[in-house]
Coordinates of N, CA and C in Angstrom, one line a residue:
Chain A
S1 N 0.8 -1.2 0.0 CA 0.0 0.0 0.0 C 0.9 1.2 0.0
Q2 N 0.3 2.3 -0.4 CA 1.1 3.6 -0.5 C 1.3 4.1 0.9
K3 N 2.5 4.5 1.2 CA 2.9 5.0 2.5 C 3.7 6.3 2.4
I4 N 3.5 7.2 3.3 CA 4.3 8.4 3.4 C 4.7 8.5 4.8
E5 N 6.0 8.7 5.1 CA 6.5 8.7 6.4 C 7.4 9.9 6.6
Q6 N 7.2 10.6 7.8 CA 8.1 11.6 8.2 C 8.8 11.0 9.4
N7 N 10.1 10.8 9.2 CA 10.8 9.9 10.2 C 11.2 10.5 11.5
S8 N 10.9 11.8 11.7 CA 11.1 12.4 13.0 C 9.8 12.9 13.5
E9 N 9.4 12.4 14.7 CA 8.2 13.0 15.3 C 8.4 14.4 15.8
A10 N 9.7 14.6 16.3 CA 10.0 15.9 16.9 C 11.5 16.2 16.6
L11 N 11.7 17.5 16.4 CA 13.1 18.0 16.1 C 13.3 19.3 16.9
N12 N 14.3 19.3 17.7 CA 14.7 20.5 18.5 C 16.0 21.1 17.9
I13 N 16.0 22.4 17.6 CA 17.2 23.0 17.2 C 17.4 24.4 17.8
Q14 N 18.6 24.9 17.7 CA 18.9 26.2 18.2 C 18.6 27.3 17.2
E15 N 18.2 28.4 17.7 CA 17.9 29.5 16.8 C 19.2 29.8 15.9
G16 N 18.9 30.1 14.6 CA 20.0 30.4 13.7 C 20.5 29.2 12.9
K17 N 20.2 28.0 13.4 CA 20.7 26.8 12.7 C 19.7 26.5 11.6
T18 N 20.1 25.5 10.7 CA 19.2 25.0 9.7 C 18.5 23.8 10.2
A19 N 17.2 23.8 10.0 CA 16.4 22.7 10.3 C 16.2 21.8 9.0
T20 N 16.3 20.5 9.1 CA 16.1 19.7 8.0 C 15.1 18.6 8.4
L21 N 14.0 18.5 7.6 CA 13.0 17.6 7.9 C 12.9 16.6 6.7
T22 N 12.6 15.3 7.0 CA 12.6 14.3 5.9 C 11.2 13.7 5.7
C23 N 10.9 13.5 4.5 CA 9.7 12.8 4.1 C 10.0 11.7 3.1
N24 N 9.6 10.5 3.4 CA 9.8 9.3 2.6 C 8.5 8.7 2.1
Y25 N 8.5 8.2 0.9 CA 7.2 7.5 0.5 C 7.6 6.2 -0.2
T26 N 6.6 5.3 -0.2 CA 6.8 4.0 -0.9 C 5.5 3.7 -1.7
N27 N 5.7 2.8 -2.7 CA 4.6 2.3 -3.5 C 3.8 3.4 -4.1
Y28 N 4.5 4.5 -4.5 CA 3.8 5.6 -5.2 C 4.8 6.3 -6.1
S29 N 4.3 6.9 -7.1 CA 5.1 7.8 -8.0 C 4.4 9.1 -8.1
P30 N 4.5 10.0 -7.2 CA 3.8 11.2 -7.2 C 4.3 12.2 -8.3
A31 N 3.3 12.8 -8.9 CA 3.7 13.9 -9.8 C 4.3 15.1 -9.1
Y32 N 3.9 15.3 -7.8 CA 4.4 16.3 -7.0 C 4.2 16.1 -5.6
L33 N 4.8 16.9 -4.7 CA 4.8 16.7 -3.3 C 4.6 18.1 -2.7
Q34 N 3.8 18.2 -1.6 CA 3.5 19.5 -1.0 C 4.1 19.5 0.4
W35 N 4.4 20.6 0.9 CA 4.8 20.8 2.3 C 3.8 21.9 2.9
Y36 N 3.4 21.6 4.2 CA 2.5 22.5 4.9 C 3.1 22.7 6.3
R37 N 2.6 23.9 6.9 CA 2.9 24.2 8.3 C 1.6 24.2 9.0
Q38 N 1.6 23.6 10.2 CA 0.4 23.6 11.1 C 0.7 24.0 12.5
D39 N 0.0 25.0 12.9 CA 0.1 25.5 14.3 C -0.9 24.8 15.1
P40 N -0.7 24.7 16.5 CA -1.7 24.0 17.3 C -3.1 24.6 17.2
G41 N -4.1 23.7 17.0 CA -5.5 24.1 16.9 C -5.9 24.8 15.6
R42 N -5.0 24.8 14.6 CA -5.3 25.4 13.4 C -5.2 24.4 12.2
G43 N -5.7 24.8 11.1 CA -5.6 24.0 9.9 C -4.2 24.2 9.3
P44 N -3.7 23.2 8.5 CA -2.4 23.4 7.8 C -2.4 24.6 6.8
V45 N -1.2 25.2 6.7 CA -1.1 26.3 5.7 C 0.0 25.8 4.7
F46 N -0.4 25.9 3.4 CA 0.5 25.5 2.3 C 1.7 26.4 2.3
L47 N 2.9 25.7 2.1 CA 4.2 26.4 2.0 C 4.7 26.3 0.6
L48 N 5.0 25.0 0.2 CA 5.7 24.8 -1.1 C 5.2 23.6 -1.8
L49 N 5.3 23.6 -3.1 CA 5.0 22.4 -3.9 C 6.2 22.2 -4.8
I50 N 6.6 20.9 -4.9 CA 7.7 20.6 -5.8 C 7.3 19.5 -6.7
R51 N 7.6 19.6 -8.0 CA 7.2 18.6 -9.0 C 8.3 17.6 -9.2
E52 N 7.9 16.5 -9.8 CA 8.9 15.4 -9.9 C 10.0 15.8 -10.8
N53 N 9.9 16.7 -11.7 CA 10.9 17.1 -12.6 C 11.8 18.3 -12.1
E54 N 11.5 18.7 -10.8 CA 12.2 19.7 -10.2 C 13.1 19.1 -9.1
K55 N 14.3 19.4 -9.1 CA 15.2 18.9 -8.0 C 15.1 19.7 -6.7
E56 N 14.9 21.0 -6.9 CA 14.9 21.9 -5.7 C 14.0 23.1 -6.0
K57 N 13.4 23.5 -4.8 CA 12.5 24.7 -4.9 C 12.8 25.6 -3.7
R58 N 12.8 26.9 -3.9 CA 13.1 27.8 -2.7 C 12.0 28.9 -2.6
K59 N 11.9 29.3 -1.3 CA 11.0 30.4 -1.0 C 11.5 31.0 0.2
E60 N 12.1 32.2 0.1 CA 12.7 32.9 1.2 C 13.6 32.0 2.0
R61 N 13.4 31.7 3.2 CA 14.3 30.8 4.0 C 14.0 29.3 3.9
L62 N 13.1 29.0 3.0 CA 12.7 27.6 2.9 C 13.3 27.0 1.6
K63 N 13.7 25.7 1.7 CA 14.1 25.0 0.5 C 13.6 23.6 0.6
V64 N 13.1 23.1 -0.5 CA 12.6 21.7 -0.6 C 13.4 21.0 -1.8
T65 N 13.8 19.8 -1.5 CA 14.4 19.0 -2.6 C 13.5 17.7 -2.7
F66 N 13.6 17.1 -3.9 CA 12.8 16.0 -4.3 C 13.6 15.0 -5.1
D67 N 13.8 13.8 -4.5 CA 14.7 12.8 -5.1 C 13.7 11.6 -5.4
T68 N 13.3 11.5 -6.7 CA 12.4 10.4 -7.0 C 13.1 9.0 -7.0
T69 N 14.4 9.0 -7.1 CA 15.1 7.7 -7.0 C 15.1 7.2 -5.6
L70 N 15.4 8.1 -4.7 CA 15.4 7.7 -3.3 C 14.0 7.7 -2.7
K71 N 13.0 8.3 -3.4 CA 11.6 8.5 -3.0 C 11.6 9.3 -1.6
Q72 N 12.3 10.4 -1.7 CA 12.4 11.2 -0.6 C 12.4 12.7 -0.9
S73 N 11.8 13.5 0.0 CA 11.9 14.9 0.0 C 12.5 15.5 1.3
L74 N 13.4 16.4 1.1 CA 13.9 17.1 2.3 C 13.4 18.5 2.3
F75 N 13.1 19.0 3.5 CA 12.6 20.4 3.7 C 13.5 21.1 4.7
H76 N 14.1 22.2 4.2 CA 15.1 22.9 5.0 C 14.5 24.3 5.4
I77 N 14.8 24.7 6.6 CA 14.5 26.1 7.0 C 15.9 26.6 7.5
T78 N 16.4 27.6 6.8 CA 17.7 28.2 7.1 C 17.5 29.3 8.1
A79 N 18.5 29.6 8.9 CA 18.5 30.7 9.8 C 17.2 30.7 10.7
S80 N 17.0 29.5 11.3 CA 15.7 29.3 11.9 C 15.4 30.3 13.1
Q81 N 14.1 30.5 13.3 CA 13.7 31.5 14.4 C 12.7 30.8 15.3
P82 N 12.5 31.2 16.5 CA 11.5 30.6 17.4 C 10.1 30.6 16.7
A83 N 9.8 31.6 15.9 CA 8.5 31.7 15.2 C 8.3 30.6 14.2
D84 N 9.4 29.9 13.8 CA 9.3 28.8 12.9 C 8.8 27.5 13.6
S85 N 8.7 27.6 14.9 CA 8.2 26.4 15.7 C 6.8 26.1 15.3
A86 N 6.6 24.8 14.9 CA 5.3 24.4 14.4 C 5.4 22.9 14.0
T87 N 4.4 22.3 13.6 CA 4.4 21.0 13.0 C 4.4 21.2 11.4
Y88 N 5.3 20.4 10.8 CA 5.4 20.5 9.3 C 5.0 19.2 8.7
L89 N 4.1 19.3 7.7 CA 3.5 18.1 7.1 C 3.9 18.0 5.7
C90 N 4.3 16.8 5.2 CA 4.4 16.6 3.8 C 3.2 15.8 3.3
A91 N 2.9 16.0 2.0 CA 1.7 15.4 1.4 C 2.0 15.0 0.0
L92 N 1.5 13.8 -0.4 CA 1.5 13.4 -1.8 C 0.3 13.8 -2.5
R93 N 0.4 14.8 -3.3 CA -0.7 15.3 -4.1 C -1.9 15.7 -3.3
G94 N -1.7 16.1 -2.0 CA -2.8 16.5 -1.2 C -3.7 15.4 -0.7
M95 N -3.4 14.2 -1.2 CA -4.3 13.1 -0.9 C -3.8 12.3 0.3
R96 N -2.6 12.2 0.5 CA -2.0 11.4 1.6 C -0.9 12.2 2.3
F97 N -1.1 12.3 3.6 CA -0.3 13.2 4.4 C 0.6 12.3 5.3
G98 N 1.8 12.8 5.6 CA 2.6 12.2 6.7 C 2.0 12.7 8.0
A99 N 2.5 12.1 9.1 CA 2.0 12.4 10.4 C 2.6 13.7 10.9
G100 N 3.6 14.2 10.3 CA 4.2 15.5 10.7 C 5.4 15.4 11.6
T101 N 6.2 16.4 11.5 CA 7.4 16.6 12.4 C 7.1 17.9 13.2
R102 N 7.2 17.8 14.5 CA 7.0 19.0 15.3 C 8.4 19.6 15.6
L103 N 8.6 20.8 15.0 CA 9.8 21.5 15.1 C 9.8 22.5 16.2
T104 N 10.8 22.5 17.1 CA 10.9 23.5 18.1 C 12.3 24.2 17.9
V105 N 12.2 25.5 17.8 CA 13.4 26.3 17.7 C 13.6 27.1 19.0
K106 N 14.7 26.8 19.6 CA 15.0 27.4 20.9 C 15.9 28.6 20.8
P107 N 15.5 29.7 21.5 CA 16.3 31.0 21.4 C 17.7 30.8 22.1
Chain B
D1 N -7.4 37.0 -0.1 CA -7.0 35.7 0.3 C -8.1 34.7 0.3
V2 N -7.8 33.5 -0.2 CA -8.8 32.5 -0.2 C -9.2 32.2 1.3
K3 N -10.5 32.0 1.4 CA -11.0 31.6 2.8 C -11.8 30.4 2.7
V4 N -11.5 29.5 3.6 CA -12.3 28.3 3.8 C -12.8 28.4 5.2
T5 N -14.1 28.4 5.4 CA -14.8 28.6 6.6 C -15.5 27.3 7.1
Q6 N -15.2 26.8 8.2 CA -15.9 25.7 8.8 C -16.9 26.3 9.9
S7 N -18.1 25.8 9.8 CA -19.2 26.4 10.6 C -19.0 26.4 12.1
S8 N -18.3 25.4 12.6 CA -18.2 25.3 14.1 C -16.7 24.9 14.4
R9 N -16.2 25.5 15.5 CA -14.9 25.2 16.0 C -14.9 24.0 16.9
Y10 N -16.0 23.9 17.7 CA -16.1 22.8 18.6 C -17.6 22.3 18.5
L11 N -17.7 21.0 18.6 CA -19.0 20.3 18.6 C -19.0 19.2 19.6
V12 N -20.1 19.0 20.3 CA -20.3 17.8 21.2 C -21.6 17.2 20.8
K13 N -21.5 15.9 20.4 CA -22.7 15.2 20.0 C -22.9 13.9 20.7
R14 N -24.1 13.4 20.7 CA -24.3 12.1 21.4 C -24.2 11.0 20.4
T15 N -23.8 9.8 20.8 CA -23.8 8.6 20.0 C -25.1 8.4 19.4
G16 N -25.1 8.1 18.1 CA -26.3 7.8 17.3 C -26.9 9.0 16.6
E17 N -26.4 10.2 17.0 CA -27.0 11.4 16.4 C -26.5 11.6 14.9
K18 N -27.2 12.2 14.1 CA -26.8 12.6 12.8 C -26.1 14.0 12.9
V19 N -24.9 14.0 12.3 CA -24.1 15.2 12.5 C -23.8 15.8 11.1
F20 N -23.9 17.1 11.0 CA -23.6 17.8 9.8 C -22.4 18.8 10.1
L21 N -21.4 18.6 9.3 CA -20.2 19.6 9.4 C -20.2 20.4 8.0
E22 N -20.2 21.7 8.2 CA -20.4 22.5 7.0 C -19.0 23.2 6.6
C23 N -18.8 23.4 5.3 CA -17.6 24.0 4.9 C -17.9 24.9 3.7
V24 N -17.5 26.1 3.7 CA -17.7 27.1 2.6 C -16.4 27.7 2.2
Q25 N -16.2 27.8 0.9 CA -15.0 28.5 0.4 C -15.5 29.6 -0.5
D26 N -14.6 30.7 -0.6 CA -15.1 31.9 -1.3 C -14.3 32.2 -2.6
M27 N -13.5 31.2 -3.1 CA -12.7 31.5 -4.2 C -13.0 30.8 -5.5
D28 N -14.2 30.3 -5.5 CA -14.7 29.6 -6.8 C -13.8 28.4 -7.1
H29 N -13.3 27.7 -6.1 CA -12.5 26.5 -6.3 C -13.3 25.3 -6.8
E30 N -12.8 24.6 -7.7 CA -13.5 23.4 -8.2 C -13.5 22.2 -7.2
N31 N -12.4 22.1 -6.4 CA -12.2 20.9 -5.6 C -12.3 21.2 -4.1
M32 N -13.0 20.3 -3.5 CA -13.1 20.4 -2.0 C -12.9 19.1 -1.4
F33 N -12.4 19.1 -0.1 CA -11.9 17.9 0.5 C -12.3 17.9 2.0
W34 N -12.5 16.7 2.5 CA -12.7 16.5 4.0 C -11.7 15.5 4.5
Y35 N -11.0 15.9 5.6 CA -10.1 15.0 6.3 C -10.4 14.9 7.7
R36 N -9.9 13.9 8.4 CA -9.9 13.9 9.8 C -8.4 13.8 10.2
Q37 N -8.1 14.3 11.4 CA -6.8 14.3 11.9 C -6.8 13.8 13.3
D38 N -6.0 12.8 13.5 CA -5.9 12.1 14.8 C -4.4 12.0 15.2
P39 N -4.1 12.2 16.5 CA -2.6 12.1 16.9 C -1.9 10.9 16.4
G40 N -0.8 11.1 15.8 CA 0.0 10.0 15.4 C -0.4 9.4 14.0
L41 N -1.6 9.8 13.6 CA -2.1 9.2 12.3 C -2.0 10.3 11.2
G42 N -1.9 11.5 11.5 CA -1.8 12.5 10.5 C -3.2 12.8 9.9
L43 N -3.3 13.5 8.8 CA -4.5 13.7 8.1 C -4.9 12.6 7.2
R44 N -6.1 12.1 7.3 CA -6.6 11.1 6.4 C -7.8 11.6 5.6
L45 N -7.8 11.3 4.4 CA -8.8 11.8 3.4 C -10.1 11.0 3.6
I46 N -11.2 11.7 3.8 CA -12.5 11.0 3.9 C -13.2 10.9 2.6
Y47 N -13.4 12.1 2.0 CA -14.1 12.3 0.7 C -13.5 13.5 0.1
F48 N -13.7 13.6 -1.2 CA -13.4 14.8 -1.9 C -14.4 15.0 -3.1
S49 N -14.4 16.2 -3.6 CA -15.4 16.5 -4.7 C -14.7 17.4 -5.7
Y50 N -14.8 17.1 -6.9 CA -14.1 17.9 -8.0 C -15.1 18.7 -8.8
D51 N -16.4 18.6 -8.4 CA -17.4 19.4 -9.1 C -18.7 19.3 -8.3
V52 N -19.6 20.2 -8.6 CA -20.9 20.2 -7.9 C -21.6 18.8 -8.2
K53 N -22.1 18.2 -7.1 CA -22.8 16.9 -7.1 C -21.9 15.7 -7.4
M54 N -20.6 16.0 -7.5 CA -19.7 14.9 -7.7 C -18.9 14.6 -6.4
K55 N -18.6 13.4 -6.2 CA -17.9 13.0 -5.0 C -17.1 11.8 -5.2
E56 N -16.0 11.7 -4.5 CA -15.1 10.5 -4.6 C -14.7 10.1 -3.2
K57 N -14.6 8.8 -3.0 CA -14.2 8.3 -1.7 C -12.7 8.5 -1.5
G58 N -12.3 8.8 -0.3 CA -10.9 8.9 0.1 C -10.5 7.6 0.7
D59 N -9.6 7.6 1.7 CA -9.1 6.4 2.3 C -10.0 5.9 3.4
I60 N -10.8 6.7 4.0 CA -11.6 6.2 5.2 C -13.1 6.8 5.1
P61 N -13.8 6.4 4.1 CA -15.2 6.9 3.9 C -16.3 6.2 4.8
E62 N -15.9 5.1 5.4 CA -17.0 4.4 6.1 C -17.5 5.2 7.3
G63 N -18.8 5.2 7.3 CA -19.5 6.0 8.4 C -19.8 7.4 8.1
Y64 N -19.3 7.8 6.9 CA -19.5 9.2 6.5 C -20.2 9.3 5.1
S65 N -20.8 10.4 4.9 CA -21.3 10.8 3.5 C -21.1 12.2 3.3
V66 N -21.2 12.7 2.1 CA -21.0 14.1 1.8 C -22.0 14.6 0.8
S67 N -22.1 15.9 0.8 CA -23.1 16.6 -0.1 C -22.4 17.8 -0.7
R68 N -22.6 18.0 -2.0 CA -22.1 19.2 -2.6 C -23.2 19.7 -3.6
E69 N -24.1 20.5 -3.1 CA -25.2 21.0 -4.0 C -24.8 22.3 -4.6
K70 N -23.9 23.1 -4.0 CA -23.4 24.3 -4.6 C -21.9 24.3 -4.6
K71 N -21.3 25.0 -5.5 CA -19.8 24.9 -5.7 C -19.1 25.4 -4.5
E72 N -19.6 26.3 -3.7 CA -18.9 26.9 -2.6 C -19.0 26.1 -1.3
R73 N -19.9 25.1 -1.3 CA -20.3 24.5 0.0 C -20.1 23.0 -0.1
F74 N -19.5 22.4 0.9 CA -19.2 21.0 0.9 C -19.5 20.5 2.3
S75 N -20.5 19.6 2.5 CA -20.9 19.2 3.8 C -20.5 17.7 4.0
L76 N -20.0 17.5 5.3 CA -19.7 16.1 5.7 C -20.8 15.7 6.7
I77 N -21.3 14.5 6.5 CA -22.4 14.0 7.3 C -22.0 12.7 8.0
L78 N -22.2 12.7 9.3 CA -22.0 11.5 10.0 C -23.4 10.9 10.3
E79 N -23.7 9.8 9.6 CA -25.1 9.3 9.6 C -25.6 8.9 11.0
S80 N -24.7 8.3 11.8 CA -25.0 7.9 13.1 C -23.7 7.9 13.9
A81 N -23.5 9.1 14.6 CA -22.2 9.3 15.2 C -21.8 8.2 16.2
S82 N -20.5 7.9 16.2 CA -20.0 6.9 17.1 C -18.8 7.5 17.8
T83 N -18.4 7.0 19.0 CA -17.3 7.6 19.7 C -16.0 7.5 19.0
N84 N -15.8 6.6 18.1 CA -14.5 6.5 17.3 C -14.5 7.5 16.2
Q85 N -15.5 8.3 16.1 CA -15.5 9.5 15.2 C -15.1 10.8 15.9
T86 N -14.8 10.7 17.1 CA -14.3 11.8 17.8 C -12.9 12.2 17.2
S87 N -12.8 13.4 16.7 CA -11.6 13.8 16.0 C -11.6 15.3 15.6
M88 N -10.5 15.7 15.0 CA -10.5 17.0 14.4 C -10.8 16.8 12.9
Y89 N -11.8 17.6 12.4 CA -12.2 17.5 11.0 C -11.8 18.7 10.3
L90 N -11.1 18.5 9.2 CA -10.6 19.7 8.4 C -11.1 19.6 7.0
C91 N -11.5 20.8 6.5 CA -12.0 20.9 5.2 C -10.9 21.7 4.4
A92 N -10.8 21.4 3.1 CA -9.9 22.2 2.3 C -10.4 22.4 0.9
S93 N -9.9 23.3 0.2 CA -10.3 23.5 -1.2 C -9.1 23.8 -2.1
S94 N -9.2 23.6 -3.4 CA -8.1 23.8 -4.3 C -8.6 24.1 -5.7
L95 N -7.8 25.0 -6.4 CA -8.2 25.4 -7.7 C -8.2 24.1 -8.6
Q96 N -7.1 23.4 -8.5 CA -7.0 22.1 -9.2 C -6.6 21.0 -8.2
I97 N -6.9 19.8 -8.5 CA -6.5 18.7 -7.7 C -5.0 18.6 -7.7
D98 N -4.4 18.7 -8.9 CA -3.0 18.7 -9.1 C -2.4 20.1 -9.2
S99 N -1.1 20.2 -8.8 CA -0.3 21.4 -9.1 C -0.6 22.6 -8.3
Y100 N -1.5 22.5 -7.4 CA -1.7 23.7 -6.5 C -1.7 23.2 -5.0
G101 N -1.4 24.2 -4.1 CA -1.5 23.9 -2.7 C -3.0 23.9 -2.4
Y102 N -3.3 23.3 -1.3 CA -4.7 23.3 -0.8 C -4.8 24.3 0.3
T103 N -6.0 25.0 0.4 CA -6.3 25.9 1.5 C -7.2 25.3 2.5
F104 N -6.8 25.3 3.7 CA -7.6 24.6 4.7 C -8.4 25.5 5.6
G105 N -9.5 25.0 6.1 CA -10.2 25.7 7.2 C -9.5 25.5 8.5
S106 N -10.1 26.2 9.6 CA -9.4 26.1 10.9 C -9.8 24.8 11.6
G107 N -10.7 24.0 11.1 CA -11.0 22.7 11.7 C -12.2 22.8 12.6
T108 N -12.9 21.6 12.8 CA -13.9 21.4 13.8 C -13.5 20.3 14.7
R109 N -13.4 20.6 15.9 CA -13.1 19.5 16.9 C -14.4 18.9 17.4
L110 N -14.7 17.7 16.9 CA -15.9 17.0 17.2 C -15.7 15.9 18.3
T111 N -16.5 16.0 19.3 CA -16.5 15.0 20.4 C -17.8 14.3 20.4
V112 N -17.8 13.0 20.3 CA -19.0 12.2 20.4 C -19.0 11.4 21.7
V113 N -20.1 11.7 22.5 CA -20.1 11.1 23.9 C -21.2 10.1 23.9

């Protein structure tokens, strides 16, 4: 069956460092993959979409990579700030979501 | 900004009740979605709709039905609520199923007692 996994439930880093979150999938060949941010008690907010023919996508301090051979996407937040603390979700075409990684950025 | 509005933030219903969760979007999006979110399980797709009166089952449609009579409104119906349907329910909309991000509502936390 199709699976999408975010292999860290929680990640703690120091302010100013780069946070790297991982999303792996199996038994699926997605045309694209999405990343979302979710704050407690709120709905997810769309951040970035990367297509299978794109190796890398950037938006301000965010960078996403997509390796269809490894079946993996990496999500990076550079120069992280306490305000970046949230749960980050990856999704295959919006249909199947990972359980999320809760990022905490400590001052 | 696109807005997706869910009619209730919190709901408490009794077992066996028929429950309606309403979702309205204001950006003329073709596609609308209902998910539930449970700790450790992430978001799971219940139903989606790509046009008025059209619906498709997601991964966990059992115990649920949907209605889309107007483009802007997508309703989730729990025919006979059960305690295992206690969850956070999230509605989303999208201009296209592919190639765009989805816009989510703030969610409805449903408790079935």
